[in-house]
Short mmCIF file of C-alpha atoms in Angstrom, two decimals:
data_model
loop_
_atom_site.label_atom_id
_atom_site.label_comp_id
_atom_site.label_asym_id
_atom_site.label_seq_id
_atom_site.Cartn_x
_atom_site.Cartn_y
_atom_site.Cartn_z
CA MET A 231 -81.87 -48.65 100.78
CA GLY A 232 -81.09 -45.33 99.23
CA GLY A 233 -84.72 -44.22 99.56
CA PHE A 234 -84.37 -40.81 97.89
CA LEU A 235 -82.32 -42.12 94.98
CA LYS A 236 -84.44 -45.22 94.53
CA ARG A 237 -87.71 -43.26 94.35
CA ASN A 238 -86.52 -40.56 91.98
CA CYS A 239 -84.53 -42.73 89.59
CA PHE A 240 -87.78 -44.44 88.64
CA LEU A 241 -89.91 -41.29 88.61
CA PHE A 242 -90.15 -41.25 84.80
CA GLY A 243 -90.28 -45.00 84.24
CA VAL A 244 -88.14 -48.03 84.88
CA GLU A 245 -86.12 -47.56 81.71
CA ARG A 246 -84.46 -44.38 83.00
CA ARG A 247 -81.81 -45.27 85.55
CA ASP A 248 -78.99 -42.90 84.65
CA ILE A 249 -77.37 -40.86 87.41
CA LEU A 250 -74.66 -38.23 87.00
CA VAL A 251 -71.72 -37.77 89.36
CA ILE A 252 -70.33 -34.23 89.05
CA LYS A 253 -66.69 -34.04 90.10
CA PRO A 254 -64.79 -32.35 87.25
CA SER A 255 -61.33 -32.14 88.88
CA SER A 256 -58.63 -32.45 90.16
CA TRP A 257 -56.63 -35.65 90.63
CA GLY A 258 -56.83 -35.71 94.40
CA ASP A 259 -60.51 -34.72 94.44
CA ILE A 260 -61.40 -37.45 91.95
CA LEU A 261 -59.52 -40.11 93.91
CA HIS A 262 -61.25 -38.97 97.09
CA THR A 263 -64.64 -39.45 95.39
CA LEU A 264 -64.04 -42.98 94.08
CA PRO A 265 -64.96 -44.75 97.36
CA ALA A 266 -68.36 -43.00 97.47
CA VAL A 267 -69.07 -43.90 93.85
CA TYR A 268 -67.98 -47.49 94.52
CA HIS A 269 -70.49 -47.78 97.37
CA LEU A 270 -73.19 -46.14 95.27
CA HIS A 271 -72.65 -48.83 92.64
CA ARG A 272 -72.54 -51.60 95.25
CA ARG A 273 -75.75 -50.55 97.00
CA LEU A 274 -77.76 -49.55 93.91
CA SER A 275 -76.37 -51.80 91.21
CA TYR A 276 -79.33 -51.14 88.89
CA LEU A 277 -78.12 -47.57 88.31
CA ASN A 278 -76.03 -46.50 85.34
CA ILE A 279 -73.41 -44.21 86.84
CA PHE A 280 -71.97 -41.50 84.60
CA TRP A 281 -69.16 -39.18 85.69
CA LEU A 282 -68.71 -35.63 84.42
CA CYS A 283 -65.07 -34.57 84.49
CA GLN A 284 -62.58 -32.38 82.69
CA SER A 285 -61.15 -33.89 79.53
CA ARG A 286 -57.72 -34.68 81.03
CA TYR A 287 -59.26 -37.20 83.49
CA VAL A 288 -61.47 -39.09 81.02
CA GLU A 289 -58.97 -41.83 80.16
CA PHE A 290 -58.39 -42.61 83.83
CA LEU A 291 -62.08 -42.78 84.76
CA GLU A 292 -62.87 -44.95 81.74
CA ARG A 293 -60.76 -47.63 83.42
CA ILE A 294 -62.96 -47.70 86.52
CA SER A 295 -65.17 -50.78 86.24
CA TYR A 296 -68.08 -49.40 88.27
CA VAL A 297 -68.35 -46.19 86.22
CA ASP A 298 -70.65 -46.89 83.27
CA GLY A 299 -69.87 -43.75 81.27
CA VAL A 300 -67.63 -40.68 81.35
CA ILE A 301 -68.66 -37.25 80.04
CA SER A 302 -65.83 -34.98 78.98
CA PHE A 303 -66.20 -31.32 79.86
CA GLU A 304 -63.60 -29.14 78.14
CA ARG A 305 -63.34 -26.40 80.70
CA GLU A 306 -60.20 -24.97 79.09
CA ARG A 307 -62.21 -24.18 75.97
CA TYR A 308 -64.85 -22.18 77.85
CA CYS A 309 -62.79 -19.27 79.15
CA TRP A 310 -64.38 -15.83 79.40
CA ARG A 311 -61.70 -14.27 77.20
CA GLU A 312 -63.02 -16.32 74.27
CA PHE A 313 -66.70 -15.62 74.96
CA PRO A 314 -68.95 -15.86 72.94
CA ARG A 315 -67.00 -17.77 70.30
CA TRP A 316 -67.31 -21.06 72.17
CA LEU A 317 -71.07 -20.81 72.70
CA PRO A 318 -72.03 -22.98 69.66
CA HIS A 319 -69.70 -25.75 70.85
CA PHE A 320 -71.08 -25.54 74.40
CA TRP A 321 -74.70 -25.67 73.25
CA ASP A 322 -73.94 -28.73 71.11
CA TRP A 323 -72.41 -30.42 74.15
CA ARG A 324 -75.41 -29.44 76.28
CA ARG A 325 -77.90 -30.68 73.67
CA ARG A 326 -76.22 -34.07 73.67
CA TRP A 327 -76.66 -34.64 77.41
CA ARG A 328 -79.63 -32.46 78.35
CA GLY A 329 -82.50 -34.40 79.90
CA ARG A 330 -80.51 -37.64 80.03
CA PHE A 331 -80.18 -37.99 83.81
CA GLU A 332 -82.66 -38.28 86.66
CA VAL A 333 -80.36 -37.39 89.55
CA ALA A 334 -77.13 -35.39 89.84
CA LEU A 335 -74.75 -35.80 92.77
CA ASP A 336 -72.54 -32.72 93.01
CA PHE A 337 -69.46 -33.70 95.02
CA GLN A 338 -67.61 -30.53 93.94
CA GLY A 339 -69.78 -27.92 95.62
CA LEU A 340 -68.84 -24.98 93.42
CA TRP A 341 -71.00 -22.56 91.43
CA ARG A 342 -69.88 -23.98 88.11
CA SER A 343 -70.52 -27.60 89.12
CA ALA A 344 -73.98 -26.77 90.50
CA LEU A 345 -74.83 -24.80 87.36
CA LEU A 346 -73.90 -27.73 85.16
CA GLY A 347 -76.69 -29.73 86.78
CA VAL A 348 -79.12 -26.89 86.09
CA LEU A 349 -78.02 -26.44 82.47
CA LEU A 350 -78.38 -30.16 81.82
CA GLU A 351 -81.94 -29.94 83.18
CA ILE A 352 -81.46 -32.71 85.73
CA PRO A 353 -84.71 -32.86 87.73
CA TYR A 354 -83.19 -33.84 91.10
CA ARG A 355 -79.89 -32.30 92.11
CA VAL A 356 -78.17 -33.29 95.35
CA GLY A 357 -75.33 -31.47 97.08
CA PHE A 358 -73.91 -30.44 100.42
CA GLN A 359 -75.89 -28.15 102.68
CA ARG A 360 -72.71 -26.13 103.21
CA PRO A 361 -70.79 -26.44 99.93
CA ARG A 362 -67.42 -24.83 99.21
CA GLU A 363 -69.27 -21.95 97.52
CA ARG A 364 -72.75 -20.68 98.41
CA CYS A 365 -74.54 -22.56 95.65
CA GLU A 366 -76.75 -24.74 97.86
CA TRP A 367 -79.94 -23.08 96.65
CA LEU A 368 -79.38 -24.73 93.24
CA TYR A 369 -79.91 -28.18 94.81
CA HIS A 370 -83.22 -29.93 95.42
CA ARG A 371 -81.76 -31.98 98.25
CA ARG A 372 -79.11 -30.54 100.59
CA VAL A 373 -77.25 -32.93 102.87
CA TRP A 374 -75.73 -31.71 106.11
CA VAL A 375 -72.24 -33.12 106.69
CA PRO A 376 -70.17 -32.51 109.85
CA SER A 377 -67.12 -30.29 109.46
CA GLY A 378 -63.59 -31.59 109.89
CA LEU A 379 -64.08 -34.85 108.00
CA HIS A 380 -61.52 -36.26 105.60
CA PRO A 381 -62.66 -35.69 101.98
CA VAL A 382 -63.32 -39.42 101.51
CA GLU A 383 -65.54 -39.45 104.61
CA ARG A 384 -67.24 -36.24 103.54
CA ASN A 385 -68.14 -37.66 100.13
CA CYS A 386 -69.44 -40.89 101.63
CA ALA A 387 -71.44 -38.86 104.16
CA LEU A 388 -73.31 -37.29 101.23
CA LEU A 389 -74.62 -40.76 100.38
CA GLU A 390 -75.34 -41.59 104.01
CA GLY A 391 -77.44 -38.43 104.19
CA LEU A 392 -79.61 -39.93 101.45
CA GLY A 393 -80.17 -43.09 103.48
CA LEU A 394 -77.49 -45.15 101.75
CA GLU A 395 -75.46 -47.35 104.09
CA VAL A 396 -71.70 -47.07 103.56
CA SER A 397 -69.32 -49.59 105.12
CA PHE A 398 -65.60 -49.28 104.49
CA GLY A 399 -65.09 -52.91 105.50
CA GLU A 400 -67.00 -54.23 102.49
CA VAL A 401 -64.67 -53.20 99.69
CA GLU A 402 -64.25 -56.06 97.24
CA GLY A 403 -61.06 -55.71 95.25
CA GLU A 404 -59.72 -52.22 94.66
CA TYR A 405 -61.22 -48.81 94.01
CA VAL A 406 -58.78 -48.45 91.12
CA SER A 407 -57.58 -51.39 89.05
CA ILE A 408 -54.20 -50.90 87.33
CA GLY A 409 -53.04 -53.40 84.74
CA GLU A 410 -49.67 -55.14 84.91
CA ALA A 411 -48.64 -53.54 81.58
CA GLU A 412 -49.11 -50.03 83.03
CA LEU A 413 -47.17 -50.96 86.19
CA GLU A 414 -44.31 -52.37 84.16
CA GLU A 415 -44.13 -49.19 82.06
CA VAL A 416 -43.87 -47.09 85.22
CA ARG A 417 -41.16 -49.35 86.62
CA GLU A 418 -39.10 -49.04 83.44
CA ARG A 419 -39.51 -45.28 83.09
CA LEU A 420 -38.55 -44.61 86.71
CA GLY A 421 -35.96 -47.37 87.04
CA LEU A 422 -37.77 -48.99 89.95
CA GLY A 423 -36.81 -52.24 91.63
CA ASP A 424 -39.03 -54.82 93.25
CA PHE A 425 -39.68 -52.66 96.31
CA TYR A 426 -40.29 -48.96 96.01
CA VAL A 427 -42.19 -46.07 97.54
CA LEU A 428 -43.38 -43.10 95.50
CA ILE A 429 -43.72 -39.73 97.25
CA SER A 430 -45.32 -36.67 95.68
CA PRO A 431 -44.09 -33.70 97.75
CA GLY A 432 -46.18 -30.89 96.33
CA SER A 433 -49.55 -29.44 95.44
CA ARG A 434 -51.08 -26.77 93.23
CA TRP A 435 -52.20 -24.90 96.34
CA PRO A 436 -49.65 -23.72 98.96
CA SER A 437 -52.20 -24.36 101.72
CA LYS A 438 -52.14 -28.07 100.84
CA VAL A 439 -48.35 -28.51 100.81
CA TRP A 440 -47.06 -30.67 103.66
CA PRO A 441 -44.01 -29.15 105.45
CA LEU A 442 -40.64 -30.44 104.25
CA GLU A 443 -39.66 -31.69 107.70
CA ARG A 444 -42.74 -33.92 107.73
CA TYR A 445 -41.62 -35.57 104.49
CA VAL A 446 -38.12 -36.06 105.92
CA GLY A 447 -39.59 -37.71 108.99
CA LEU A 448 -41.85 -39.92 106.89
CA VAL A 449 -38.99 -41.11 104.68
CA GLY A 450 -36.95 -41.88 107.78
CA ARG A 451 -39.73 -43.99 109.24
CA ILE A 452 -40.17 -45.85 105.94
CA LEU A 453 -36.45 -46.63 105.76
CA GLU A 454 -36.52 -47.93 109.33
#
């Protein structure tokens, strides 16, 4: 059961069970990673799962019951135009978390996410064999994942590559729990009735925008 993770999380003694999930952004990417983190918690419940994300997502992830801690990374502060003025702040942040974690799971697959694992001196770093950017040589364990998978399947396949069984039929409850007070606030702000459907027809990246005619067809099918 999770042989690689189980061995290395206890490498320095049974008291050190902290593991870091690296998925700094964005909303869709974070939501696509939640099922994998849920199954990680379910299969290896003795782990303390921390999540490194950009500051704007901290409040949301703090509401996830199976995430034990959230680390805010203020990426906006660390822009090259302001270098080196932000270095003292960055080194303070690094000093706080350096050496804390045994294993890092990099679901982002970018140079900056892989480097964060290195800078935090995490002894075992896991990532995709073919990440989005050619940073695989910064990982200790590289997991091959078939191409063409949905992002949720791809993230879960990273765990399966470590010997962790993932079954989508075993979800107890919800990946995200939203309180009734939050739902009521949304209903009031948007003027929603008892039955409603929310559609978000856009994306930051043009390549991810669904064609307008597809949305029209979807709305028509919903109304039917």
